[in-house]
mmCIF file of C-alpha atoms and ligand atoms in Angstrom:
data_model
loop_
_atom_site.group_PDB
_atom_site.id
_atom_site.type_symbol
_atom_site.label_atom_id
_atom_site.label_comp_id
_atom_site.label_asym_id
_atom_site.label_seq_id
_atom_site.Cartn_x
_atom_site.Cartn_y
_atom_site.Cartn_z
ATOM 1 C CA UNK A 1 104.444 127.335 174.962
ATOM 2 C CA UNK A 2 106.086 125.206 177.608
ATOM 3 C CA UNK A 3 108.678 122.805 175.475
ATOM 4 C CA UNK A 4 107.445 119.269 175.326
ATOM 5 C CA UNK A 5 109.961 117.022 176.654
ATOM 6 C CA UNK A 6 110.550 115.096 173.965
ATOM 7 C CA UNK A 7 112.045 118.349 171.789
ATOM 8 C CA UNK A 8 114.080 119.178 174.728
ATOM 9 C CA UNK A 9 116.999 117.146 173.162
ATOM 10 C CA UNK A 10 116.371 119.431 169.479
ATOM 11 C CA UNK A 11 116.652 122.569 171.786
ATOM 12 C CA UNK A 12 120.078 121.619 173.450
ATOM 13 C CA UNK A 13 120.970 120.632 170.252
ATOM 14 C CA UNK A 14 120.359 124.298 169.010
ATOM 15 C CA UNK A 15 118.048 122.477 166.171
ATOM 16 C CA UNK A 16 115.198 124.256 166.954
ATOM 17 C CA UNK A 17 114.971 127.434 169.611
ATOM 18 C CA UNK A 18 111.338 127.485 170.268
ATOM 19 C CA UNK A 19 107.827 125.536 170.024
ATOM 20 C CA UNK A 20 104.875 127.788 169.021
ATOM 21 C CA UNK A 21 102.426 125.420 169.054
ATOM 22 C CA UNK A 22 101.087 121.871 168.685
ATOM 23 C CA UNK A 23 99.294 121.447 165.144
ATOM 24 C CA UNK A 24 97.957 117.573 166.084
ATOM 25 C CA UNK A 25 97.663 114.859 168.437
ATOM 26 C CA UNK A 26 96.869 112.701 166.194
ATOM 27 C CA UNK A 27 96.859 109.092 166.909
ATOM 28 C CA UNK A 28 100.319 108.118 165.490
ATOM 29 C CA UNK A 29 102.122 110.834 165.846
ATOM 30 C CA UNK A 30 102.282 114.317 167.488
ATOM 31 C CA UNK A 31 103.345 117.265 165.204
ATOM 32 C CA UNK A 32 103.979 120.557 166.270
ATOM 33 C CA UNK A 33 105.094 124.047 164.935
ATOM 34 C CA UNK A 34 108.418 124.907 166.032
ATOM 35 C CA UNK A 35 110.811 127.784 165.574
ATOM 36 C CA UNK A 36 114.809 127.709 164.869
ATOM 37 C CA UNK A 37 116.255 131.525 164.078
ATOM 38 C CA UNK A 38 113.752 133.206 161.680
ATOM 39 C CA UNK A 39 112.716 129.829 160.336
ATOM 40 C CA UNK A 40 109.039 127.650 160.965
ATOM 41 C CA UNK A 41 109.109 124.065 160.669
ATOM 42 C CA UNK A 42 107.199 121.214 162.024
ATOM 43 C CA UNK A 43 108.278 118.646 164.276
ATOM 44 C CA UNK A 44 106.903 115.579 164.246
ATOM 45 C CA UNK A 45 107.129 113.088 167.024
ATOM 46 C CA UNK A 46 106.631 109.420 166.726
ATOM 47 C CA UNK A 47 104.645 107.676 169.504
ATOM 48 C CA UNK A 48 106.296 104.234 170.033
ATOM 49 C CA UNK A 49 104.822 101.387 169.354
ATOM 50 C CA UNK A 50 102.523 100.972 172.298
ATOM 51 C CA UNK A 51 100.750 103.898 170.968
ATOM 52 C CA UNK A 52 99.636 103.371 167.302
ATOM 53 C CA UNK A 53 96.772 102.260 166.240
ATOM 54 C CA UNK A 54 96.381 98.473 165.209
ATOM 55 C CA UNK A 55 95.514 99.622 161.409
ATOM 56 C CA UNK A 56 98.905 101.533 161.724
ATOM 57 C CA UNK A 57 100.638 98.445 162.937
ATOM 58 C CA UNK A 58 99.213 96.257 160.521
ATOM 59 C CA UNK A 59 100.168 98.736 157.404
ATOM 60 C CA UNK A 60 103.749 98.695 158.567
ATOM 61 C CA UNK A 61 104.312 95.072 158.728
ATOM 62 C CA UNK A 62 102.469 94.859 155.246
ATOM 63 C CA UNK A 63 105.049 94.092 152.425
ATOM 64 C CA UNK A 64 108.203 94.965 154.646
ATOM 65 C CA UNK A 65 111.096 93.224 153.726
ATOM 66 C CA UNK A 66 113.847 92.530 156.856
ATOM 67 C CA UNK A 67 117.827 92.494 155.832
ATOM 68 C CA UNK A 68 118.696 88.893 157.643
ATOM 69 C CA UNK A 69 116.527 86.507 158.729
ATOM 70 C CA UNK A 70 117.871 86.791 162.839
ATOM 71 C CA UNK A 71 116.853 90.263 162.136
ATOM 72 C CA UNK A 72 113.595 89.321 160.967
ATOM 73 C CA UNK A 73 113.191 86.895 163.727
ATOM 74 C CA UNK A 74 113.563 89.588 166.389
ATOM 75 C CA UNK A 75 111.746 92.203 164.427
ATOM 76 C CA UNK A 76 108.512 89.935 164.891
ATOM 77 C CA UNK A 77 109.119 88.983 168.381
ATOM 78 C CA UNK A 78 108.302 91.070 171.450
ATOM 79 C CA UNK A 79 111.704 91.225 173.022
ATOM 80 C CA UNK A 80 112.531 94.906 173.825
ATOM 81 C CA UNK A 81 115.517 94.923 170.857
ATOM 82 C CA UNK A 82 112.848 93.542 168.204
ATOM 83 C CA UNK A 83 110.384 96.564 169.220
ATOM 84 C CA UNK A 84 113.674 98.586 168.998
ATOM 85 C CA UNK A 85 114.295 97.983 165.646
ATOM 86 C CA UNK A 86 111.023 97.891 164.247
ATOM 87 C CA UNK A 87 110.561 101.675 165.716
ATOM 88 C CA UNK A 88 113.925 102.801 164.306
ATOM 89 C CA UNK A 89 112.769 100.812 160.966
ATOM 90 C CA UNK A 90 109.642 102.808 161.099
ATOM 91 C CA UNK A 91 110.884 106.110 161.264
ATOM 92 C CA UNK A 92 113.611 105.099 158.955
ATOM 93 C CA UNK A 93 111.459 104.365 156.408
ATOM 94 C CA UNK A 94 109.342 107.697 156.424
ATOM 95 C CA UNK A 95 112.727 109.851 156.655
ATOM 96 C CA UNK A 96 114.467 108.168 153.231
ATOM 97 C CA UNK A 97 110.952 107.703 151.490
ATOM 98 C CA UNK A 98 110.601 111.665 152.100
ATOM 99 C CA UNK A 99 114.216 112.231 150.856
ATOM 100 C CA UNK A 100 113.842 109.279 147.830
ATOM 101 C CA UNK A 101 110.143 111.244 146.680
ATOM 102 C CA UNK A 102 111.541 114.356 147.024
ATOM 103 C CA UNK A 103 114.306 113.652 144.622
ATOM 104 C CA UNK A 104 111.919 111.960 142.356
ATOM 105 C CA UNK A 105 109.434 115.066 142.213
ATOM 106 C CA UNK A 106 107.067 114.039 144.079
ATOM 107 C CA UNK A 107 105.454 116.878 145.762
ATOM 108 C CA UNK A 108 106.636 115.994 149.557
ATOM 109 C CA UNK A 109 107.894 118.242 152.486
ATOM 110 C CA UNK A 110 111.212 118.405 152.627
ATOM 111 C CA UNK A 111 113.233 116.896 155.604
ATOM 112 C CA UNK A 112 115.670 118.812 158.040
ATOM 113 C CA UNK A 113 116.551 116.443 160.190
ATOM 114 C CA UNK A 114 116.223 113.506 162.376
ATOM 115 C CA UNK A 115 116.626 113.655 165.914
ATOM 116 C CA UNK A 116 115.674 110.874 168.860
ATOM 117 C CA UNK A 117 113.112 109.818 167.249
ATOM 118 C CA UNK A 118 111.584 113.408 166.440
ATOM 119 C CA UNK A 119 111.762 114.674 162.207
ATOM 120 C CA UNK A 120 112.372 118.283 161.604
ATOM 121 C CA UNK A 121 110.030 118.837 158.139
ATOM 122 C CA UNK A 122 109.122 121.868 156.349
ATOM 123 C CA UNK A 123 106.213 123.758 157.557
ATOM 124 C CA UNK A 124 103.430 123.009 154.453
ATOM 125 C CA UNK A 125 100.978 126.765 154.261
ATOM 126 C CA UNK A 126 98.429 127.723 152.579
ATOM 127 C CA UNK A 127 98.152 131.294 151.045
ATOM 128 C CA UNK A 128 97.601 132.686 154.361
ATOM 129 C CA UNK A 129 101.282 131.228 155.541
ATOM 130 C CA UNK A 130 98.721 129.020 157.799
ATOM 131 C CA UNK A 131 99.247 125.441 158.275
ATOM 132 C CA UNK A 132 98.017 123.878 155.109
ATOM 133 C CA UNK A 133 94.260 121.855 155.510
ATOM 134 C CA UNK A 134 93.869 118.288 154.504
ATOM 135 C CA UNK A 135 92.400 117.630 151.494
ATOM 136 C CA UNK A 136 89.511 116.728 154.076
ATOM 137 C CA UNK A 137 89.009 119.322 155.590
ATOM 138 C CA UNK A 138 88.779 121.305 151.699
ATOM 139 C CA UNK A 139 84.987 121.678 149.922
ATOM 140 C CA UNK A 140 85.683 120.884 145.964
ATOM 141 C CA UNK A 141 83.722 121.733 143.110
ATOM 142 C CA UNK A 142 83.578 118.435 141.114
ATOM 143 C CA UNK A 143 85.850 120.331 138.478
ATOM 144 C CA UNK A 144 88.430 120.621 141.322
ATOM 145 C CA UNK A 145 87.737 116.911 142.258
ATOM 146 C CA UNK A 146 88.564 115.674 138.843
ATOM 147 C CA UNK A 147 91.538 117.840 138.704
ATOM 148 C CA UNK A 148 93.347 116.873 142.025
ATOM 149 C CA UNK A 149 92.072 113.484 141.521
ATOM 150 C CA UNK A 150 94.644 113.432 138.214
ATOM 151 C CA UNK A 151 96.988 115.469 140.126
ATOM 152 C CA UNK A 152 97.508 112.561 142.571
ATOM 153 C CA UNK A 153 97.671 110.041 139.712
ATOM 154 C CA UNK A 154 100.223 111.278 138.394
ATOM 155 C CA UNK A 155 102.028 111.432 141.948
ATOM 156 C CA UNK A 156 101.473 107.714 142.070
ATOM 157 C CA UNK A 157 102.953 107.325 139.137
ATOM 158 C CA UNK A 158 106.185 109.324 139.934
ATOM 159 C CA UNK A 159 106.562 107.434 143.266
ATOM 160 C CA UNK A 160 106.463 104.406 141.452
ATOM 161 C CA UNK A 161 108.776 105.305 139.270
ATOM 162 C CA UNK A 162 111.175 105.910 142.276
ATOM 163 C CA UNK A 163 110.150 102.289 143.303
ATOM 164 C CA UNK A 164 108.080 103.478 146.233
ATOM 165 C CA UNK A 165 103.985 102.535 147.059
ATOM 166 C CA UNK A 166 102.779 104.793 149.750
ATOM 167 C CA UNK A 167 100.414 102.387 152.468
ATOM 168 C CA UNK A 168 98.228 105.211 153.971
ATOM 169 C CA UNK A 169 97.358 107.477 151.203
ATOM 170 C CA UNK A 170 93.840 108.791 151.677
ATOM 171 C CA UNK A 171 92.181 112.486 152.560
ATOM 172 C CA UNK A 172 93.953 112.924 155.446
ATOM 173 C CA UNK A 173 97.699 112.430 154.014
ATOM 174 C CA UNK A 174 97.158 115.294 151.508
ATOM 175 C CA UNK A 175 97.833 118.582 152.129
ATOM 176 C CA UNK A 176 96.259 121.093 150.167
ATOM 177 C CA UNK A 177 99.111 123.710 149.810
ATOM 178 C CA UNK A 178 99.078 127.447 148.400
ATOM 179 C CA UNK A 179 101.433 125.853 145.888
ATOM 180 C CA UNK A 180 99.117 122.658 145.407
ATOM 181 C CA UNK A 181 98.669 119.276 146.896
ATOM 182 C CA UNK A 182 101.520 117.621 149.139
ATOM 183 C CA UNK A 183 102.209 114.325 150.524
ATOM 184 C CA UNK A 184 102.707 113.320 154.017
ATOM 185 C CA UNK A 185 102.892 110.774 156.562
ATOM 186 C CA UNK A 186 104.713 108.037 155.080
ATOM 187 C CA UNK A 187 106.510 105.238 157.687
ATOM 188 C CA UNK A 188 104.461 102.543 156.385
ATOM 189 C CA UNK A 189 105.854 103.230 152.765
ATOM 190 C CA UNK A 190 106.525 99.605 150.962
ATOM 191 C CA UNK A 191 108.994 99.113 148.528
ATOM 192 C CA UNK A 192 107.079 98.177 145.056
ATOM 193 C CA UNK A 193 108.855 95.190 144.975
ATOM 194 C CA UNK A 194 107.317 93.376 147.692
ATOM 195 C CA UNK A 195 105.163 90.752 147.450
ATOM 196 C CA UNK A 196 101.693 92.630 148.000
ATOM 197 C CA UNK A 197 103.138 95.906 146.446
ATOM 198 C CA UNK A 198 100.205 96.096 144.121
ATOM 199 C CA UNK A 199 97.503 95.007 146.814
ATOM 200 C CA UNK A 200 98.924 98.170 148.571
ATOM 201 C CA UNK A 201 99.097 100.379 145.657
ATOM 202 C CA UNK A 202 95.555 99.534 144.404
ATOM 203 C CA UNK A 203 93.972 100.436 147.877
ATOM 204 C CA UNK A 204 95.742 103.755 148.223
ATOM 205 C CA UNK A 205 94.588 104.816 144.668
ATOM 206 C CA UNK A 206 90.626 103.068 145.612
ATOM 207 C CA UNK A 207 90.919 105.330 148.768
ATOM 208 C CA UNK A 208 91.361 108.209 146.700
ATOM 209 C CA UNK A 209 88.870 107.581 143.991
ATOM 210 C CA UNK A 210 85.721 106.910 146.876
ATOM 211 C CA UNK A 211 86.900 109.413 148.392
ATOM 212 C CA UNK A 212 86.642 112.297 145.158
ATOM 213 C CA UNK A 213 84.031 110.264 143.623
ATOM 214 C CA UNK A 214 81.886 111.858 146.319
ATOM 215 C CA UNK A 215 82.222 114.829 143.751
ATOM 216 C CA UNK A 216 81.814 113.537 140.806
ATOM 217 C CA UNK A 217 80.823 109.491 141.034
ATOM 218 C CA UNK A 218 82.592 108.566 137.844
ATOM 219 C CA UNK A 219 85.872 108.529 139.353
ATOM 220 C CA UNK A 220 84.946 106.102 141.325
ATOM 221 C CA UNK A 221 84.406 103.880 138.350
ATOM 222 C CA UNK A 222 88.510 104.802 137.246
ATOM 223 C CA UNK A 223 90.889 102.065 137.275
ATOM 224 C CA UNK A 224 94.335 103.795 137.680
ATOM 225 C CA UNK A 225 95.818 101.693 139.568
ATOM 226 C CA UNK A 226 95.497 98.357 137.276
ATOM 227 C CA UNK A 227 96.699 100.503 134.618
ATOM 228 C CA UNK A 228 99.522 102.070 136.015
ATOM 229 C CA UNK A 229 100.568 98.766 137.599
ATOM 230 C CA UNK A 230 100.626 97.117 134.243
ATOM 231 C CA UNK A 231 103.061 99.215 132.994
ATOM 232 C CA UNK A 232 105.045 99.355 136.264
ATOM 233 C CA UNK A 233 105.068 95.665 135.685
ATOM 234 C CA UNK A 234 106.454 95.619 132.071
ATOM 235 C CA UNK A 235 108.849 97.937 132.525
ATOM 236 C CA UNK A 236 106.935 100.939 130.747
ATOM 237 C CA UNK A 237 106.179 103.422 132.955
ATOM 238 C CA UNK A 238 108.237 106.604 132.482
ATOM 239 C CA UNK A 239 106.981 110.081 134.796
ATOM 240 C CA UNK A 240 105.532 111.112 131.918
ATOM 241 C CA UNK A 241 103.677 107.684 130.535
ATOM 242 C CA UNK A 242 100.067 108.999 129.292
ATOM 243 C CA UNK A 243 97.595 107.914 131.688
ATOM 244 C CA UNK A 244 93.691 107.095 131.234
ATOM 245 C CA UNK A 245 92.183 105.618 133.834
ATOM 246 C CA UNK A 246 91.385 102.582 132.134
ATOM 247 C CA UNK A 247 91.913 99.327 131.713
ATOM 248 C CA UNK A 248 91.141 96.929 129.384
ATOM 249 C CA UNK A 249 92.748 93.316 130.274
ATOM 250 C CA UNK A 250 94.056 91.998 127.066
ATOM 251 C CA UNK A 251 92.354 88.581 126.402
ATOM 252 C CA UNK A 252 94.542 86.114 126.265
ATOM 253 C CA UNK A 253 94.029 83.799 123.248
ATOM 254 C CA UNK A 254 94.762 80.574 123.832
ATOM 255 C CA UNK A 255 96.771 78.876 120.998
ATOM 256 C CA UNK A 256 94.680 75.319 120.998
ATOM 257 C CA UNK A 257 97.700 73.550 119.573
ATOM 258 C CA UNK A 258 100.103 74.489 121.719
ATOM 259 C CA UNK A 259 97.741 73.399 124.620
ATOM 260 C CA UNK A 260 97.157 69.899 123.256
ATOM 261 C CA UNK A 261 100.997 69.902 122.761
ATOM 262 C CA UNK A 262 101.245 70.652 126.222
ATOM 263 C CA UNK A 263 99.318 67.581 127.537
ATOM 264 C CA UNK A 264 100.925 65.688 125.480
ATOM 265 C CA UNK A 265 104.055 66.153 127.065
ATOM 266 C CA UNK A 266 103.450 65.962 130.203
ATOM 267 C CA UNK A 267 101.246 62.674 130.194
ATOM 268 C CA UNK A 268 104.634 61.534 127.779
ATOM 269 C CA UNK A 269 106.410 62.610 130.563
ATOM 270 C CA UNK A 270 104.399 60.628 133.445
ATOM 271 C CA UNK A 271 104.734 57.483 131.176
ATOM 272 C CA UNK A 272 108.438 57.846 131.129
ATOM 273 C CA UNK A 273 108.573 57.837 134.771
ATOM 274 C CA UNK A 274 106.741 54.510 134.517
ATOM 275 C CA UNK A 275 109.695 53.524 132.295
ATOM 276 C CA UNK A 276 106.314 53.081 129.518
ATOM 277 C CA UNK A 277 107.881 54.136 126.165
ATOM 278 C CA UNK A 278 105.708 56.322 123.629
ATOM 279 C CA UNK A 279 106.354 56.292 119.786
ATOM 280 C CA UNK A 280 107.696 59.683 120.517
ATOM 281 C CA UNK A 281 110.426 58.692 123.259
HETATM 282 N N1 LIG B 301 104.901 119.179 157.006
HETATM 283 C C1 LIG B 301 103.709 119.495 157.497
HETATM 284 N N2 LIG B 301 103.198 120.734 157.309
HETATM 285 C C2 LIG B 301 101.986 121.065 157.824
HETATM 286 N N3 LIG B 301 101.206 120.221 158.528
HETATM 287 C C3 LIG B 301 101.659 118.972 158.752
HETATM 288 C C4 LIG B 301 102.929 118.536 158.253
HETATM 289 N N4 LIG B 301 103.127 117.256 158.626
HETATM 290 C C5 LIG B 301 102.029 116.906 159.325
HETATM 291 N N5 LIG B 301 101.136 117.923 159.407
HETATM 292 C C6 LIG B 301 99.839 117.891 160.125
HETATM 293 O O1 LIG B 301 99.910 116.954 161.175
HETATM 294 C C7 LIG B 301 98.981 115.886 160.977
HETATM 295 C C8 LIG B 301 99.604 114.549 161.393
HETATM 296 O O2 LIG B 301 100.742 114.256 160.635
HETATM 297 P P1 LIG B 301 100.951 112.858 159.907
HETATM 298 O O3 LIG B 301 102.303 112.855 159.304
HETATM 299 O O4 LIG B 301 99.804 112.596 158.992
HETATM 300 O O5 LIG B 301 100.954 111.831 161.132
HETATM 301 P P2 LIG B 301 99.841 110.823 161.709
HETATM 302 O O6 LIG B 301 98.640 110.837 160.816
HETATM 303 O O7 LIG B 301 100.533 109.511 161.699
HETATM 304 O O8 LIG B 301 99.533 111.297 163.085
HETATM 305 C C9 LIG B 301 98.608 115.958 159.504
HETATM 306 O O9 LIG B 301 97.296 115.491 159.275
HETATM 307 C C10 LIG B 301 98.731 117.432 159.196
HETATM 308 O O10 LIG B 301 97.529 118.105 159.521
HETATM 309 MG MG1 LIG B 302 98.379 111.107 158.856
#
C-alpha cells in the first residue's frame, strides 16, 4: 500500500521496508502492519493531542506525577512546549511501561523501537498467524470466562508488583493470542504510587469483571481488586500471592480505653493552651 507519511521517516531510516496494511483507525491511535526484511510488526502511530478522545485525555492526566513543578506548570498549560511535553510524556509512558511489564512477565508485546512519535511492536497472531482479535470481538463459554477472567488477575497482580496500574484495561486492550491473552495500549499507565492509584486499579479490574460477568454473573460479584490492593498496600503481594477474589474488611475493634484516653488528652491539651492546669499536668 502507498506508505503513510508519517512512517516515511521509519523507511529512510531502513526500520521498516514496507507497510502491508492498516489494522485500525482507531480513535487514539493508528496501527498498521508493516514489514522490515522477513519480519511483521505493527506500527503504531500516536495522533497528537488534538485528536484523542476527551476520556483518553482525562485517563492520562489521572494520577500523573510531573518531575518539577515549572514542568508541571507548562505541562497543564496550552502553550505549544506544554502540549509538547505532555505528547512526548504520553508516548513515553506506554514505551517504558511495555519494556517495565515485559520484564516483569506480564504478557505484553514486545517493543522494537521508537521513532517520531511512531512504536515499532511485535505483531500479536492468532493460530492462523492473523492479527490477534480482542477479547471483544471472542464468544466465551462461561468456563473460558472464568478462566481468562483469573488469567487477567493474576496479570494485575504482576503489574503491580512491577509498580505499574494500567488506566484503560477493558475488552478492547486484550488480545486474545494463539499463545493466550496479551496486553496492549498502555500511555495512560499510572504509577501505583500516585494518589488515585487504587481508584484506577479498581476500575480497570470492575471493567473486566462486567464485562466477563456477562458469562457467568458471579464474577461480577468478585472483589479482586480490594484484595489485591490490600496486600499491595502492606507490602505482601509477591507474583505468586494466592488470590480469591474476596474480601473481607477486617473490623476494626475499637479499644474503648484507649479512646477515652484519647479525649482525655486532647481536652488536657486544649486546657493547657488556656494555661488551665489539670491534676495530670
Ligand atoms: N501489537 C499488536 N498486535 C496486533 N494488533 C495490535 C497490536 N497493537 C494494537 N493492535 C490493534 O490495534 C488496535 C489499536 O491499538 P491500541 O494500542 O489499543 O490503540 P488505541 O486503542 O489507543 O487506538 C487494537 O485494538 C488492536 O486491534
Ligand atoms: Mg486500545
Amino acid at each position: 500500500m502507498k506508505i503513510p507519511k508519517r512512517l516515511l521517516p521509519l523507511v529512510h531510516a531502513h526500520l521498516i521496508d514496507d507497510v502491508v496494511g492498516q489494522l485500525q483507525s482507531g480513535k487514539e491511535a493508528e496501527v498498521y502492519i508493516v514489514r522490515s526484511g522477513d519480519k511483521y510488526m505493527c506500527a503504531k502511530i500516536y495522533k497528537d493531542e488534538q485528536g484523542r478522545s476527551f476520556k483518553q485525555k482525562t485517563q492520562y492526566t489521572e494520577g500523573r506525577k510531573v518531575r518539577n513543578s515549572r514542568q508541571a506548570r507548562a505541562m497543564e498549560g496550552k502553550s505549544k512546549y506544554g502540549r509538547k511535553e505532555r505528547e512526548a510524556d504520553w508516548q513515553n509512558t506506554e514505551v517504558e511501561a511495555l519494556s517495565l511489564l515485559g520484564a516483569s512477565g506480564v504478557g505484553v508485546p514486545q517493543t522494537f523501537g521508537y521513532y517520531e512519535g511512531v512504536l515499532l511492536l511485535e505483531m500479536i497472531v492468532d493460530a492462523e498467524g492473523n492479527p490477534a482479535p480482542r477479547l471483544n470481538d471472542v464468544a466465551l463459554t462461561p468456563e473460558e470466562a472464568r478462566q481468562f477472567h483469573l488469567v487477567l488477575m493474576r496479570e494485575a497482580v504482576l503489574m503491580l508488583c512491577a509498580g505499574i496500574v494500567h488506566g484503560d484495561l477493558s475488552e478492547f486492550n486484550v488480545l486474545v493470542s494463539h499463545r493466550g491473552l496479551v496486553i496492549i495500549d498502555l500511555p495512560q499507565a499510572v504509577q501505583a504510587t500516585a494518589n488515585n492509584a487504587f481508584e484506577i486499579f479498581e476500575r480497570d479490574l470492575k471493567q473486566l469483571s462486567a464485562y466477563f460477568g456477562r458469562y457467568d454473573a458471579s464474577i461480577m460479584a468478585t472483589e479482586y481488586a480490594k484484595e489485591i490492593w490490600n496486600s499491595y498496600k502492606n507490602g505482601k503481594l509477591r507474583p505468586d500471592t494466592p488470590i480469591t477474589g474476596k474480601f473481607v474488611q477486617k473490623a476494626h475493634k475499637a479499644n474503648v480505653n484507649e479512646v477515652l484516653g484519647e479525649i482525655e488528652a486532647a481536652r488536657e491539651d486544649a486546657l493547657a493552651r488556656r494555661g488551665i492546669k489539670t491534676d495530670r499536668s
